[in-house]
CSV table of C-alpha atoms in Angstrom, one decimal:
chain,number,residue,atom,x,y,z
P,1,MET,CA,-73.0,-8.1,36.0
P,2,SER,CA,-74.4,-11.3,37.5
P,3,GLN,CA,-72.4,-13.7,35.3
P,4,SER,CA,-68.8,-14.4,36.3
P,5,PHE,CA,-65.9,-15.5,34.2
P,6,ASP,CA,-63.0,-17.9,35.1
P,7,ILE,CA,-59.7,-16.1,34.4
P,8,ALA,CA,-56.1,-17.2,34.0
P,9,VAL,CA,-53.1,-14.9,34.2
P,10,ILE,CA,-49.8,-16.2,32.7
P,11,GLY,CA,-46.8,-14.3,34.0
P,12,ALA,CA,-48.6,-13.6,37.3
P,13,THR,CA,-45.4,-13.0,39.2
P,14,GLY,CA,-44.1,-10.3,36.9
P,15,THR,CA,-44.7,-6.6,37.3
P,16,VAL,CA,-47.4,-6.5,34.6
P,17,GLY,CA,-49.1,-9.8,35.7
P,18,GLU,CA,-49.3,-8.7,39.3
P,19,THR,CA,-50.8,-5.3,38.2
P,20,ILE,CA,-53.4,-7.1,36.1
P,21,VAL,CA,-54.5,-9.0,39.2
P,22,GLN,CA,-54.6,-5.8,41.2
P,23,ILE,CA,-56.7,-4.0,38.6
P,24,LEU,CA,-59.1,-6.9,38.2
P,25,GLU,CA,-59.8,-6.4,41.9
P,26,GLU,CA,-59.9,-2.6,41.8
P,27,ARG,CA,-62.4,-2.6,38.9
P,28,ASP,CA,-64.5,-5.3,40.4
P,29,PHE,CA,-64.1,-7.5,37.3
P,30,PRO,CA,-66.6,-10.4,37.4
P,31,VAL,CA,-64.0,-13.1,38.2
P,32,GLY,CA,-65.2,-16.5,39.1
P,33,ASP,CA,-62.1,-18.7,39.6
P,34,LEU,CA,-58.8,-16.9,39.2
P,35,HIS,CA,-55.8,-19.1,38.1
P,36,LEU,CA,-52.4,-17.6,38.4
P,37,LEU,CA,-49.7,-19.3,36.3
P,38,ALA,CA,-46.0,-18.9,35.7
P,39,SER,CA,-42.9,-20.8,34.8
P,40,VAL,CA,-41.7,-23.7,37.0
P,41,GLU,CA,-39.2,-21.3,38.6
P,42,SER,CA,-41.9,-19.0,39.9
P,43,ALA,CA,-44.6,-21.7,40.6
P,44,GLY,CA,-45.3,-22.0,44.3
P,45,SER,CA,-45.2,-18.3,45.1
P,46,SER,CA,-48.4,-16.4,45.8
P,47,VAL,CA,-50.1,-13.1,44.8
P,48,ALA,CA,-52.6,-11.2,46.9
P,49,TYR,CA,-56.2,-11.0,45.5
P,50,ARG,CA,-59.3,-10.0,47.4
P,51,GLY,CA,-57.8,-10.5,50.8
P,52,LYS,CA,-56.3,-13.9,50.1
P,53,ASN,CA,-53.0,-15.2,48.8
P,54,VAL,CA,-53.6,-17.0,45.5
P,55,ARG,CA,-51.0,-19.7,44.8
P,56,VAL,CA,-49.1,-19.5,41.5
P,57,ARG,CA,-49.1,-22.8,39.6
P,58,GLU,CA,-47.0,-24.0,36.7
P,59,VAL,CA,-48.4,-23.1,33.3
P,60,ASP,CA,-47.2,-26.3,31.5
P,61,THR,CA,-49.7,-28.5,33.3
P,62,PHE,CA,-52.7,-26.2,33.2
P,63,ASP,CA,-56.0,-27.2,31.6
P,64,PHE,CA,-57.2,-24.2,29.6
P,65,SER,CA,-60.7,-25.6,29.4
P,66,LYS,CA,-61.2,-24.5,33.0
P,67,VAL,CA,-61.2,-20.8,32.0
P,68,ASN,CA,-63.0,-18.4,29.7
P,69,LEU,CA,-60.2,-15.9,29.3
P,70,VAL,CA,-56.5,-15.8,29.7
P,71,PHE,CA,-54.0,-12.9,29.9
P,72,PHE,CA,-50.6,-13.7,28.5
P,73,ALA,CA,-48.2,-11.4,30.4
P,74,ALA,CA,-45.0,-13.4,30.0
P,75,GLY,CA,-42.6,-13.5,27.1
P,76,PRO,CA,-43.5,-13.9,23.4
P,77,ALA,CA,-42.2,-17.5,23.4
P,78,VAL,CA,-44.6,-18.4,26.2
P,79,THR,CA,-47.5,-16.9,24.2
P,80,ARG,CA,-46.6,-18.8,21.0
P,81,SER,CA,-46.3,-22.0,23.0
P,82,TYR,CA,-49.6,-21.9,24.9
P,83,ALA,CA,-52.0,-19.6,23.1
P,84,PRO,CA,-52.9,-22.3,20.5
P,85,ARG,CA,-53.7,-24.6,23.4
P,86,ALA,CA,-55.9,-21.9,25.0
P,87,THR,CA,-57.9,-21.2,21.9
P,88,ALA,CA,-58.2,-24.9,21.0
P,89,ALA,CA,-59.9,-25.2,24.4
P,90,GLY,CA,-62.3,-22.4,23.6
P,91,CYS,CA,-60.6,-19.8,25.7
P,92,SER,CA,-60.2,-16.2,24.6
P,93,VAL,CA,-56.7,-14.7,24.7
P,94,ILE,CA,-55.4,-11.2,25.5
P,95,ASP,CA,-51.7,-11.1,24.6
P,96,LEU,CA,-49.4,-8.4,26.1
P,97,SER,CA,-46.2,-10.0,24.8
P,98,ALA,CA,-46.2,-9.3,21.0
P,99,GLY,CA,-46.0,-13.1,20.6
P,100,LEU,CA,-48.8,-13.2,18.0
P,101,SER,CA,-48.9,-11.6,14.6
P,102,VAL,CA,-51.4,-8.9,13.8
P,103,ASP,CA,-53.3,-11.4,11.7
P,104,GLN,CA,-53.6,-13.7,14.7
P,105,ALA,CA,-54.4,-11.0,17.2
P,106,PRO,CA,-55.1,-7.4,16.2
P,107,ASN,CA,-53.9,-4.7,18.6
P,108,LEU,CA,-56.7,-3.1,20.6
P,109,ILE,CA,-57.1,0.0,22.7
P,110,PRO,CA,-60.8,0.5,23.8
P,111,GLU,CA,-60.6,4.3,23.6
P,112,VAL,CA,-59.0,4.3,20.2
P,113,ASN,CA,-60.2,1.3,18.1
P,114,GLY,CA,-62.6,-0.6,20.4
P,115,ALA,CA,-65.1,-1.1,17.6
P,116,LEU,CA,-62.7,-3.5,16.0
P,117,LEU,CA,-63.8,-6.2,18.4
P,118,SER,CA,-67.3,-6.6,16.9
P,119,GLY,CA,-65.8,-8.0,13.7
P,120,LEU,CA,-63.8,-10.8,15.4
P,121,ALA,CA,-64.9,-14.4,16.0
P,122,GLU,CA,-64.9,-16.4,19.2
P,123,PRO,CA,-62.7,-17.5,20.9
P,124,PHE,CA,-61.2,-14.0,20.7
P,125,GLN,CA,-57.5,-13.4,20.2
P,126,VAL,CA,-56.5,-9.8,20.6
P,127,ALA,CA,-53.3,-8.0,21.6
P,128,CYS,CA,-52.3,-5.0,23.7
P,129,PRO,CA,-49.7,-2.8,22.0
P,130,SER,CA,-46.5,-1.6,23.6
P,131,PRO,CA,-46.9,1.0,26.3
P,132,GLY,CA,-45.3,3.7,24.2
P,133,ALA,CA,-47.7,3.0,21.2
P,134,THR,CA,-50.6,2.9,23.6
P,135,ALA,CA,-49.8,6.3,25.1
P,136,LEU,CA,-49.2,7.9,21.7
P,137,ALA,CA,-52.3,6.4,20.1
P,138,MET,CA,-54.4,7.6,23.0
P,139,VAL,CA,-53.3,11.1,22.2
P,140,LEU,CA,-53.5,11.0,18.4
P,141,GLY,CA,-56.7,9.1,18.3
P,142,PRO,CA,-58.9,12.1,19.2
P,143,LEU,CA,-57.1,14.2,16.7
P,144,ARG,CA,-57.6,12.0,13.6
P,145,ASP,CA,-60.7,13.8,12.5
P,146,LEU,CA,-59.2,17.2,13.3
P,147,LEU,CA,-55.8,17.0,11.7
P,148,ASP,CA,-54.6,15.6,8.4
P,149,ILE,CA,-51.5,13.8,9.9
P,150,ARG,CA,-48.7,13.2,7.5
P,151,ARG,CA,-45.8,12.4,9.8
P,152,VAL,CA,-45.1,11.6,13.4
P,153,ASN,CA,-41.7,11.7,15.1
P,154,VAL,CA,-41.4,10.4,18.6
P,155,THR,CA,-38.6,10.0,21.1
P,156,ALA,CA,-39.7,7.6,23.7
P,157,CYS,CA,-37.9,7.9,27.1
P,158,MET,CA,-38.4,4.5,28.5
P,159,ALA,CA,-38.5,3.5,32.2
P,160,VAL,CA,-36.4,0.5,33.2
P,161,SER,CA,-39.6,-1.4,34.2
P,162,SER,CA,-39.9,-1.9,30.4
P,163,LEU,CA,-37.6,-4.8,31.1
P,164,GLY,CA,-39.7,-6.1,34.0
P,165,ARG,CA,-38.7,-6.6,37.6
P,166,GLU,CA,-35.2,-7.4,36.5
P,167,GLY,CA,-34.7,-3.8,35.1
P,168,VAL,CA,-36.1,-2.2,38.3
P,169,THR,CA,-33.8,-4.4,40.5
P,170,GLU,CA,-30.8,-3.5,38.3
P,171,LEU,CA,-31.3,0.2,38.5
P,172,ALA,CA,-31.8,0.0,42.3
P,173,ARG,CA,-28.6,-2.0,42.6
P,174,GLN,CA,-26.5,0.3,40.4
P,175,THR,CA,-27.8,3.4,42.3
P,176,ALA,CA,-26.9,1.9,45.7
P,177,GLU,CA,-23.5,0.9,44.5
P,178,LEU,CA,-22.7,4.3,43.1
P,179,LEU,CA,-24.0,6.2,46.1
P,180,ASN,CA,-21.9,3.9,48.4
P,181,VAL,CA,-18.8,4.5,46.2
P,182,ARG,CA,-18.5,0.9,45.2
P,183,PRO,CA,-17.3,-0.5,41.9
P,184,LEU,CA,-20.2,-0.8,39.4
P,185,GLU,CA,-20.6,-4.0,37.3
P,186,PRO,CA,-23.5,-3.7,34.8
P,187,ARG,CA,-25.5,-6.8,34.5
P,188,VAL,CA,-28.9,-6.3,32.8
P,189,PHE,CA,-27.8,-3.3,30.8
P,190,ASP,CA,-24.7,-3.2,28.7
P,191,ARG,CA,-23.3,-0.2,30.6
P,192,GLN,CA,-24.1,2.0,33.6
P,193,MET,CA,-27.8,2.8,33.8
P,194,ALA,CA,-28.0,4.7,37.0
P,195,PHE,CA,-27.6,8.5,36.5
P,196,ASN,CA,-27.2,7.9,32.8
P,197,VAL,CA,-29.2,7.8,29.5
P,198,LEU,CA,-28.7,5.0,27.0
P,199,ALA,CA,-29.3,5.8,23.4
P,200,GLN,CA,-31.0,2.5,22.4
P,201,VAL,CA,-33.2,-0.1,24.0
P,202,GLY,CA,-32.3,-3.5,22.7
P,203,VAL,CA,-30.1,-4.7,19.8
P,204,PRO,CA,-30.3,-2.8,16.5
P,205,ASP,CA,-30.7,-4.4,13.1
P,206,ALA,CA,-28.5,-3.7,10.1
P,207,GLN,CA,-30.2,-0.4,9.6
P,208,GLY,CA,-29.7,0.7,13.2
P,209,HIS,CA,-33.4,0.3,14.4
P,210,VAL,CA,-34.2,-1.7,17.5
P,211,PRO,CA,-37.2,-4.1,17.6
P,212,LEU,CA,-39.2,-1.9,19.9
P,213,GLU,CA,-38.9,1.1,17.5
P,214,LYS,CA,-40.2,-1.0,14.6
P,215,ARG,CA,-42.9,-2.4,16.8
P,216,MET,CA,-44.1,1.1,17.8
P,217,VAL,CA,-44.2,2.2,14.2
P,218,ASP,CA,-46.3,-0.8,13.1
P,219,GLU,CA,-48.6,-0.6,16.0
P,220,LEU,CA,-49.3,3.1,15.7
P,221,ARG,CA,-50.2,2.7,12.0
P,222,GLU,CA,-52.5,-0.1,12.9
P,223,LEU,CA,-54.2,1.5,15.8
P,224,LEU,CA,-54.9,4.8,14.0
P,225,SER,CA,-55.9,2.9,10.8
P,226,LEU,CA,-53.4,5.1,8.9
P,227,PRO,CA,-51.2,2.5,7.1
P,228,LEU,CA,-49.4,5.1,5.0
P,229,ILE,CA,-48.5,7.5,7.8
P,230,LYS,CA,-44.7,8.2,8.1
P,231,VAL,CA,-43.4,7.5,11.6
P,232,GLY,CA,-40.0,8.0,13.0
P,233,ALA,CA,-39.3,6.4,16.4
P,234,SER,CA,-36.3,6.5,18.8
P,235,CYS,CA,-36.4,4.6,22.0
P,236,ILE,CA,-34.0,5.6,24.7
P,237,GLN,CA,-33.5,4.1,28.2
P,238,VAL,CA,-33.7,6.6,31.1
P,239,PRO,CA,-33.0,6.0,34.8
P,240,VAL,CA,-36.6,6.1,35.9
P,241,PHE,CA,-38.3,3.1,37.5
P,242,PHE,CA,-41.8,3.5,36.2
P,243,GLY,CA,-43.4,5.8,33.7
P,244,ASP,CA,-42.6,6.3,30.0
P,245,SER,CA,-42.4,9.8,28.6
P,246,LEU,CA,-42.6,10.8,24.9
P,247,SER,CA,-41.5,13.9,23.1
P,248,VAL,CA,-43.7,14.1,20.0
P,249,SER,CA,-43.7,16.1,16.8
P,250,VAL,CA,-46.6,15.8,14.3
P,251,GLN,CA,-46.5,17.2,10.8
P,252,THR,CA,-49.9,18.0,9.3
P,253,ALA,CA,-50.9,18.8,5.7
P,254,SER,CA,-52.2,22.2,6.5
P,255,PRO,CA,-52.2,24.8,9.4
P,256,PHE,CA,-54.4,23.9,12.4
P,257,ASP,CA,-56.2,25.6,15.2
P,258,LEU,CA,-54.2,24.9,18.4
P,259,ALA,CA,-57.1,25.8,20.6
P,260,ALA,CA,-59.3,23.2,18.8
P,261,VAL,CA,-56.5,20.6,19.3
P,262,GLY,CA,-56.4,21.4,23.0
P,263,ALA,CA,-60.2,21.2,23.3
P,264,ALA,CA,-60.3,17.8,21.5
P,265,LEU,CA,-57.7,16.4,23.9
P,266,ASP,CA,-59.4,17.9,27.0
P,267,ALA,CA,-62.7,16.2,26.0
P,268,ALA,CA,-61.1,12.8,25.2
P,269,ASP,CA,-61.5,9.8,27.6
P,270,GLY,CA,-58.4,8.7,29.3
P,271,ILE,CA,-56.4,12.0,28.6
P,272,ASP,CA,-55.4,14.6,31.1
P,273,LEU,CA,-54.3,17.8,29.4
P,274,VAL,CA,-52.1,19.9,31.7
P,275,ASP,CA,-52.5,23.6,31.6
P,276,ALA,CA,-50.2,25.7,29.5
P,277,GLY,CA,-47.1,26.8,31.3
P,278,ASP,CA,-47.0,23.5,33.3
P,279,TYR,CA,-46.0,20.0,32.3
P,280,PRO,CA,-46.5,16.5,33.6
P,281,THR,CA,-43.8,14.1,34.9
P,282,PRO,CA,-43.8,10.4,35.5
P,283,VAL,CA,-43.1,10.6,39.3
P,284,GLY,CA,-45.2,13.6,40.0
P,285,ASP,CA,-48.2,12.7,37.9
P,286,ALA,CA,-48.4,9.5,35.9
P,287,VAL,CA,-47.2,6.6,38.2
P,288,GLY,CA,-50.1,4.8,39.6
P,289,GLN,CA,-52.7,6.7,37.5
P,290,ASP,CA,-55.1,5.5,34.9
P,291,VAL,CA,-54.8,8.3,32.4
P,292,VAL,CA,-52.3,9.6,29.8
P,293,TYR,CA,-50.9,13.0,30.6
P,294,VAL,CA,-50.3,15.6,27.9
P,295,GLY,CA,-48.4,18.9,28.3
P,296,ARG,CA,-46.3,21.4,26.4
P,297,LEU,CA,-48.9,21.5,23.6
P,298,ARG,CA,-47.5,24.0,21.0
P,299,ALA,CA,-47.3,24.8,17.3
P,300,GLY,CA,-43.9,24.9,15.5
P,301,ILE,CA,-41.6,27.9,16.0
P,302,ASP,CA,-41.6,28.6,12.3
P,303,ASP,CA,-44.0,26.0,10.9
P,304,ALA,CA,-47.7,26.4,11.2
P,305,CYS,CA,-48.1,22.7,10.2
P,306,GLU,CA,-46.1,21.4,13.1
P,307,LEU,CA,-47.7,20.3,16.4
P,308,SER,CA,-45.4,19.3,19.3
P,309,PHE,CA,-46.3,18.0,22.7
P,310,TRP,CA,-45.1,16.0,25.7
P,311,VAL,CA,-46.7,12.7,26.9
P,312,THR,CA,-46.2,10.7,30.1
P,313,SER,CA,-48.0,7.7,31.4
P,314,ASP,CA,-47.5,4.7,33.7
P,315,ASN,CA,-46.0,2.1,31.4
P,316,VAL,CA,-46.9,-0.9,33.6
P,317,ARG,CA,-50.4,0.3,34.6
P,318,LYS,CA,-52.0,2.3,31.9
P,319,GLY,CA,-49.6,1.2,29.2
P,320,ALA,CA,-50.1,-2.5,29.8
P,321,ALA,CA,-52.2,-3.9,32.6
P,322,LEU,CA,-55.1,-1.5,32.6
P,323,ASN,CA,-55.5,-1.6,28.9
P,324,ALA,CA,-55.6,-5.4,29.0
P,325,VAL,CA,-58.3,-5.3,31.7
P,326,GLN,CA,-60.3,-2.7,29.7
P,327,VAL,CA,-60.0,-5.0,26.6
P,328,ALA,CA,-61.3,-7.9,28.8
P,329,GLU,CA,-64.3,-5.7,29.8
P,330,LEU,CA,-65.2,-5.3,26.2
P,331,LEU,CA,-64.7,-9.0,25.5
P,332,ILE,CA,-67.0,-10.2,28.2
P,333,LYS,CA,-69.8,-8.1,26.8
P,334,GLU,CA,-69.4,-10.1,23.6
P,335,LEU,CA,-69.2,-13.3,25.5
P,336,VAL,CA,-72.4,-12.8,27.4
C-alpha cells in the first residue's frame, strides 16, 4: 500500500502498547509518523521502532489532528478522557481498555465479525474485547453454523500480565523472595501469587461476580451475535507470566459430529488444532505466537450434546495487540 497513515499509541510504555508498536513493525503496517504517548510519569522514555528509539510524549498536550488513527492501550479512564478529543479531530479510535460502551465502540475481531466494520461511519470507533473473550470467540466463531450452541461454561486461567507490567514484576518479586527464603509481603495481589492459584481476579459484586467475568459474558454474546446464549464464566489468577488458558464446555441442542467440529477448527484462520492425545500450553506453544491453540477436543463422557476443549493463547500478543493491529488493517482499507 503506497498511502501511509499517521498513528498514535496511548499507553506506549505498557506491555500491550509496546507490543502494538512491535507488531506494527513486524507486519509492515503503512505508518507515516508514529506518535507514542503516555502519562506524565512515563513521558520522556523511549520505545524501539524500525531501528530507532521513539521518544514517548505526554498525552495531555497532544494534538490529535496530527494523526489518522489512535490506539488506546492505557486504562479506561484515559480512553474516556481523550477518545472524544480524538474523534472530534477526525481521528479513528481503537480502544483496548473497555473504556467505551458497546454503543460507542462495538467489539471487533477480524476473523469473527470483521464484516461489522462496513456498517460504521467515520471516524471509526471500535473496541478490542478482553483477551479471554477474544480467544474463545476465535474458537466458537467457526462452529456457529455447525452447532446449535445453547450454553458455554468457561474457566479462564489468567496470566499475571493481565494486570500489565505491574503484575509481571510482582510475580517475579514474590518468586525470588520465596526461593531465597525471605518473608513475603504481597503488594499487587491480596495474597501470595507465586506457586499459588487465586480463585478470583478483581473485586466481586454483591452476587459474587468480578467485572472481568461479566465483561467476558457480554463480549462473547456480542461477538458471536448470540445475545440469548447462556454463558458461565469464572476467572482465576494463575502464576504464569504470559498466556491465558481456558477450560471450556459447550452445551448444544442436539448431538454433533466430533470429526466435523475438528475439521472446522482445523480449517479456521488463526486457529491451531493440536492432535488428539497432545495438548498445548502457554509456555511451550502460545507465548509469542499469533494463533489460538486448541486441544483436548472431546465429547461429554455421558452427554452427546456436550463439547469440551482446552484453549491457550498469548494474552498480550494475540489477545490484545495483534487483534488491535489486525483491526487497524481493516480500518485503513475503509479509509483509503
